[in-house]
Short mmCIF file of N, CA and C in Angstrom, two decimals:
data_model
loop_
_atom_site.label_atom_id
_atom_site.label_comp_id
_atom_site.label_asym_id
_atom_site.label_seq_id
_atom_site.Cartn_x
_atom_site.Cartn_y
_atom_site.Cartn_z
N ILE A 1 0.84 -1.20 -0.01
CA ILE A 1 -0.02 0.08 0.01
C ILE A 1 0.91 1.26 0.05
N GLU A 2 2.06 1.23 0.75
CA GLU A 2 2.91 2.41 0.74
C GLU A 2 3.39 2.77 -0.62
N MET A 3 3.75 1.60 -1.37
CA MET A 3 4.33 1.77 -2.70
C MET A 3 3.28 2.40 -3.65
N GLN A 4 1.92 2.00 -3.43
CA GLN A 4 0.96 2.55 -4.42
C GLN A 4 0.76 3.99 -3.99
N SER A 5 0.68 4.49 -2.80
CA SER A 5 0.50 5.66 -2.53
C SER A 5 1.64 6.61 -2.90
N SER A 6 2.96 6.06 -2.87
CA SER A 6 4.15 6.83 -3.33
C SER A 6 4.08 7.20 -4.79
N VAL A 7 3.57 6.10 -5.59
CA VAL A 7 3.38 6.26 -6.98
C VAL A 7 2.31 7.24 -7.36
N ILE A 8 1.24 7.12 -6.58
CA ILE A 8 0.04 8.12 -6.83
C ILE A 8 0.56 9.56 -6.62
N ILE A 9 1.26 9.68 -5.43
CA ILE A 9 1.74 11.10 -5.02
C ILE A 9 2.65 11.53 -6.20
N ALA A 10 3.68 10.60 -6.64
CA ALA A 10 4.71 11.01 -7.73
C ALA A 10 3.81 11.49 -8.89
N LEU A 11 2.95 10.65 -9.42
CA LEU A 11 2.13 11.11 -10.51
C LEU A 11 1.43 12.31 -10.38
N LEU A 12 0.88 12.61 -9.16
CA LEU A 12 0.18 13.80 -8.91
C LEU A 12 1.00 15.04 -9.02
N CYS A 13 2.28 14.85 -8.49
CA CYS A 13 3.37 15.97 -8.60
C CYS A 13 3.76 16.20 -9.95
N CYS A 14 3.83 15.16 -10.76
CA CYS A 14 4.18 15.27 -12.10
C CYS A 14 3.16 16.08 -13.02
N ILE A 15 1.96 15.73 -12.65
CA ILE A 15 0.76 16.43 -13.46
C ILE A 15 0.80 17.87 -13.02
N ILE A 16 0.83 18.15 -11.73
CA ILE A 16 0.82 19.53 -11.32
C ILE A 16 1.86 20.24 -11.85
N GLY A 17 3.19 19.67 -11.80
CA GLY A 17 4.48 20.47 -12.37
C GLY A 17 4.20 20.60 -13.81
N ALA A 18 3.68 19.70 -14.65
CA ALA A 18 3.42 19.85 -16.05
C ALA A 18 2.50 21.04 -16.42
N THR A 19 1.44 21.06 -15.53
CA THR A 19 0.44 22.10 -15.64
C THR A 19 1.08 23.42 -15.37
N LEU A 20 1.82 23.62 -14.26
CA LEU A 20 2.43 24.97 -14.03
C LEU A 20 3.56 25.31 -14.83
N GLY A 21 4.23 24.25 -15.48
CA GLY A 21 5.53 24.58 -16.16
C GLY A 21 5.11 25.28 -17.49
N HIS A 22 3.83 25.20 -18.17
CA HIS A 22 3.69 25.87 -19.36
C HIS A 22 3.02 27.16 -19.04
N PRO A 23 3.65 28.28 -19.65
CA PRO A 23 3.12 29.67 -19.43
C PRO A 23 1.76 29.75 -20.13
N ARG A 24 0.91 30.58 -19.58
CA ARG A 24 -0.50 30.84 -20.12
C ARG A 24 -0.45 32.01 -20.94
N PRO A 25 -1.21 31.99 -22.08
CA PRO A 25 -1.11 33.13 -23.08
C PRO A 25 -1.70 34.35 -22.36
N GLU A 26 -1.07 35.59 -22.74
CA GLU A 26 -1.47 36.76 -22.20
C GLU A 26 -2.93 37.20 -22.53
N ASP A 27 -3.07 37.05 -23.87
CA ASP A 27 -4.48 37.50 -24.46
C ASP A 27 -5.12 36.39 -24.98
N LEU A 28 -6.23 36.16 -24.48
CA LEU A 28 -7.06 35.05 -25.03
C LEU A 28 -8.18 35.41 -25.98
N THR A 29 -8.28 36.81 -26.38
CA THR A 29 -9.20 37.30 -27.22
C THR A 29 -8.81 37.07 -28.59
N MET A 30 -9.75 37.08 -29.44
CA MET A 30 -9.45 36.93 -30.90
C MET A 30 -8.97 38.19 -31.49
N LYS A 31 -8.18 38.15 -32.52
CA LYS A 31 -7.52 39.24 -33.26
C LYS A 31 -8.84 39.96 -33.99
N PRO A 32 -8.77 41.24 -34.18
CA PRO A 32 -9.86 41.77 -35.07
C PRO A 32 -9.70 41.36 -36.53
N THR A 33 -10.89 41.21 -37.10
CA THR A 33 -10.90 40.94 -38.50
C THR A 33 -10.42 41.88 -39.31
N PRO A 34 -9.41 41.60 -40.28
CA PRO A 34 -8.77 42.70 -41.17
C PRO A 34 -9.94 42.98 -42.15
N PRO A 35 -9.67 44.31 -42.68
CA PRO A 35 -10.69 44.74 -43.71
C PRO A 35 -10.55 43.90 -44.97
N PRO A 36 -11.83 43.86 -45.70
CA PRO A 36 -11.73 42.98 -46.95
C PRO A 36 -10.70 43.43 -47.86
N GLN A 37 -10.12 42.51 -48.63
CA GLN A 37 -9.33 42.89 -49.77
C GLN A 37 -9.82 42.51 -50.99
N TYR A 38 -10.27 43.52 -51.79
CA TYR A 38 -10.73 43.12 -52.99
C TYR A 38 -9.92 42.52 -54.10
N PRO A 39 -10.46 41.79 -54.82
CA PRO A 39 -9.60 40.75 -55.62
C PRO A 39 -8.58 41.35 -56.46
N LEU A 40 -9.01 42.61 -57.11
CA LEU A 40 -8.15 43.10 -58.17
C LEU A 40 -8.54 44.50 -58.36
N ASN A 41 -7.43 45.39 -58.47
CA ASN A 41 -7.72 46.87 -58.81
C ASN A 41 -7.67 47.17 -60.32
N LEU A 42 -8.88 47.18 -60.83
CA LEU A 42 -9.10 47.35 -62.29
C LEU A 42 -9.48 48.70 -62.69
N ARG A 43 -9.05 49.13 -63.88
CA ARG A 43 -9.58 50.43 -64.48
C ARG A 43 -9.46 50.13 -65.91
N GLY A 44 -10.41 50.95 -66.60
CA GLY A 44 -10.41 50.94 -67.99
C GLY A 44 -11.12 52.09 -68.53
N GLY A 45 -10.98 52.21 -69.97
CA GLY A 45 -11.51 53.25 -70.68
C GLY A 45 -11.75 53.06 -72.16
N GLY A 46 -12.23 53.88 -72.70
CA GLY A 46 -12.25 53.80 -74.24
C GLY A 46 -13.12 54.96 -74.77
N GLY A 47 -13.16 54.92 -76.32
CA GLY A 47 -13.97 55.91 -76.82
C GLY A 47 -13.60 55.90 -78.32
N GLY A 48 -14.25 56.82 -79.08
CA GLY A 48 -14.04 56.77 -80.58
C GLY A 48 -15.37 57.50 -81.08
N GLN A 49 -15.33 57.49 -82.58
CA GLN A 49 -16.37 57.96 -83.22
C GLN A 49 -16.79 57.00 -84.50
N PRO A 50 -17.87 57.12 -84.86
CA PRO A 50 -18.20 56.30 -86.13
C PRO A 50 -17.34 56.73 -87.29
N GLY A 51 -16.78 55.74 -87.94
CA GLY A 51 -15.86 56.13 -89.09
C GLY A 51 -14.46 56.14 -88.60
N ASP A 52 -14.03 56.43 -87.51
CA ASP A 52 -12.78 56.47 -87.03
C ASP A 52 -12.48 55.26 -86.11
N GLY A 53 -13.41 54.52 -85.78
CA GLY A 53 -13.19 53.32 -84.88
C GLY A 53 -13.21 53.53 -83.36
N TYR A 54 -13.11 52.73 -82.55
CA TYR A 54 -13.25 52.81 -81.11
C TYR A 54 -12.10 52.06 -80.54
N GLY A 55 -11.49 52.73 -79.50
CA GLY A 55 -10.28 52.24 -78.83
C GLY A 55 -10.72 51.90 -77.38
N PHE A 56 -10.09 51.09 -76.76
CA PHE A 56 -10.45 50.70 -75.37
C PHE A 56 -9.19 50.12 -74.69
N ASN A 57 -9.13 50.07 -73.47
CA ASN A 57 -7.96 49.42 -72.72
C ASN A 57 -8.65 49.07 -71.32
N VAL A 58 -8.01 48.07 -70.70
CA VAL A 58 -8.28 47.59 -69.37
C VAL A 58 -6.93 47.38 -68.80
N ALA A 59 -6.72 47.84 -67.61
CA ALA A 59 -5.56 47.63 -66.75
C ALA A 59 -5.85 47.27 -65.30
N GLY A 60 -4.87 46.50 -64.84
CA GLY A 60 -5.20 45.88 -63.37
C GLY A 60 -3.83 45.72 -62.61
N ARG A 61 -4.13 45.93 -61.34
CA ARG A 61 -2.79 45.82 -60.41
C ARG A 61 -3.33 45.10 -59.20
N GLN A 62 -2.34 44.17 -58.67
CA GLN A 62 -2.77 43.46 -57.43
C GLN A 62 -1.39 43.45 -56.70
N ASN A 63 -1.63 43.63 -55.27
CA ASN A 63 -0.59 43.60 -54.38
C ASN A 63 -0.35 41.98 -54.15
N VAL A 64 0.84 41.42 -54.33
CA VAL A 64 1.06 40.12 -53.97
C VAL A 64 1.88 39.99 -52.69
N TRP A 65 2.77 40.89 -52.18
CA TRP A 65 3.42 40.68 -51.04
C TRP A 65 3.63 41.94 -50.28
N THR A 66 3.52 41.97 -49.00
CA THR A 66 3.75 43.12 -48.15
C THR A 66 4.55 42.66 -46.96
N SER A 67 5.67 43.37 -46.62
CA SER A 67 6.47 42.87 -45.46
C SER A 67 5.76 43.16 -44.16
N ASP A 68 6.17 42.64 -43.09
CA ASP A 68 5.57 42.65 -41.81
C ASP A 68 5.46 44.09 -41.31
N ASN A 69 6.43 44.93 -41.47
CA ASN A 69 6.27 46.27 -41.14
C ASN A 69 5.56 47.19 -42.12
N GLY A 70 5.12 46.64 -43.22
CA GLY A 70 4.64 47.43 -44.23
C GLY A 70 5.20 48.47 -45.21
N ARG A 71 6.59 48.39 -44.99
CA ARG A 71 7.30 49.38 -45.80
C ARG A 71 7.88 48.86 -47.15
N HIS A 72 7.75 47.47 -47.31
CA HIS A 72 8.16 46.90 -48.65
C HIS A 72 6.89 46.19 -49.18
N GLU A 73 6.69 46.52 -50.54
CA GLU A 73 5.48 45.87 -51.33
C GLU A 73 5.90 45.47 -52.61
N VAL A 74 5.23 44.34 -53.11
CA VAL A 74 5.53 44.05 -54.47
C VAL A 74 4.10 43.78 -55.11
N ASP A 75 3.85 44.50 -56.33
CA ASP A 75 2.56 44.45 -56.95
C ASP A 75 2.79 43.85 -58.34
N LEU A 76 1.92 43.18 -59.01
CA LEU A 76 1.83 42.64 -60.32
C LEU A 76 0.90 43.59 -61.04
N THR A 77 1.28 44.00 -62.26
CA THR A 77 0.49 44.72 -63.20
C THR A 77 0.23 44.10 -64.50
N GLY A 78 -0.95 44.45 -65.10
CA GLY A 78 -1.31 44.00 -66.60
C GLY A 78 -2.10 44.98 -67.23
N ARG A 79 -2.04 44.99 -68.53
CA ARG A 79 -2.85 45.82 -69.38
C ARG A 79 -3.13 45.13 -70.80
N TYR A 80 -4.37 45.52 -71.19
CA TYR A 80 -4.89 45.05 -72.68
C TYR A 80 -5.51 46.20 -73.18
N GLY A 81 -5.05 46.48 -74.45
CA GLY A 81 -5.68 47.52 -75.28
C GLY A 81 -5.83 47.04 -76.62
N GLN A 82 -6.89 47.69 -77.42
CA GLN A 82 -6.91 47.54 -78.69
C GLN A 82 -7.89 48.49 -79.45
N HIS A 83 -7.65 48.75 -80.74
CA HIS A 83 -8.33 49.65 -81.56
C HIS A 83 -9.21 48.85 -82.55
N LEU A 84 -10.55 49.01 -82.51
CA LEU A 84 -11.43 48.40 -83.38
C LEU A 84 -12.03 49.26 -84.40
N GLY A 85 -12.07 48.82 -85.63
CA GLY A 85 -12.76 49.49 -86.71
C GLY A 85 -12.09 50.60 -87.20
N GLY A 86 -12.59 51.57 -87.97
CA GLY A 86 -11.94 52.65 -88.49
C GLY A 86 -11.49 52.35 -90.01
N PRO A 87 -10.87 53.32 -90.52
CA PRO A 87 -10.31 53.24 -91.93
C PRO A 87 -9.33 52.04 -92.21
N TYR A 88 -8.58 51.97 -91.08
CA TYR A 88 -7.47 50.82 -91.16
C TYR A 88 -7.79 49.68 -90.46
N GLY A 89 -8.98 49.34 -90.13
CA GLY A 89 -9.47 48.11 -89.59
C GLY A 89 -8.94 47.95 -88.01
N ASN A 90 -8.99 46.66 -87.69
CA ASN A 90 -8.57 46.49 -86.22
C ASN A 90 -7.13 46.49 -86.05
N SER A 91 -6.73 47.08 -84.98
CA SER A 91 -5.19 46.98 -84.63
C SER A 91 -4.86 45.59 -83.82
N PRO A 92 -3.72 45.27 -84.07
CA PRO A 92 -3.46 44.04 -83.06
C PRO A 92 -3.50 44.38 -81.64
N ALA A 93 -3.91 43.41 -80.89
CA ALA A 93 -4.03 43.57 -79.40
C ALA A 93 -2.72 43.92 -78.71
N SER A 94 -2.82 44.83 -77.74
CA SER A 94 -1.71 45.23 -77.11
C SER A 94 -1.63 44.75 -75.64
N TYR A 95 -0.62 43.90 -75.25
CA TYR A 95 -0.55 43.37 -73.90
C TYR A 95 0.66 43.76 -73.15
N ASP A 96 0.59 44.32 -71.76
CA ASP A 96 1.64 44.72 -71.03
C ASP A 96 1.39 44.06 -69.74
N MET A 97 2.62 43.56 -69.30
CA MET A 97 2.67 42.94 -67.84
C MET A 97 4.04 43.30 -67.11
N GLY A 98 3.84 43.45 -65.91
CA GLY A 98 4.98 43.85 -65.19
C GLY A 98 4.96 43.71 -63.60
N ALA A 99 5.95 44.16 -62.91
CA ALA A 99 5.91 44.00 -61.59
C ALA A 99 6.47 45.41 -60.92
N ASN A 100 5.94 45.79 -59.85
CA ASN A 100 6.30 47.05 -59.06
C ASN A 100 6.84 46.60 -57.81
N TYR A 101 7.93 47.31 -57.36
CA TYR A 101 8.50 47.15 -56.02
C TYR A 101 8.31 48.54 -55.32
N ARG A 102 7.89 48.68 -54.16
CA ARG A 102 7.57 49.89 -53.48
C ARG A 102 8.28 49.80 -52.11
N PHE A 103 9.07 50.77 -51.73
CA PHE A 103 9.69 50.99 -50.37
C PHE A 103 9.24 52.47 -49.90
N ARG A 104 8.55 52.23 -48.64
CA ARG A 104 8.00 53.48 -48.01
C ARG A 104 9.04 53.92 -47.06
N PHE A 105 9.57 55.26 -47.07
CA PHE A 105 10.41 55.79 -46.18
C PHE A 105 9.72 56.13 -44.98
#
């Protein structure tokens, strides 16, 4: 019986020590929800006249990486444009793609 009570006391001490050995988190509340990020920053335009044809373009930019301190950013960009109709017919489509790096002082 003495052996069993010694084992029980030893296990109880181990459980209490393991429980007290781990630090408790300071803040148990949830972090606030970040504002929604819209999928893509798009802009476009166009215009023209009958007989001269119509031109239009669409461009987009998307942030793909921001550093933890918010001072470094990398964006991807793209653009599509074309002139349709007019005396010379349709122009070939124009595509542009690129990347921007931004550092905030």
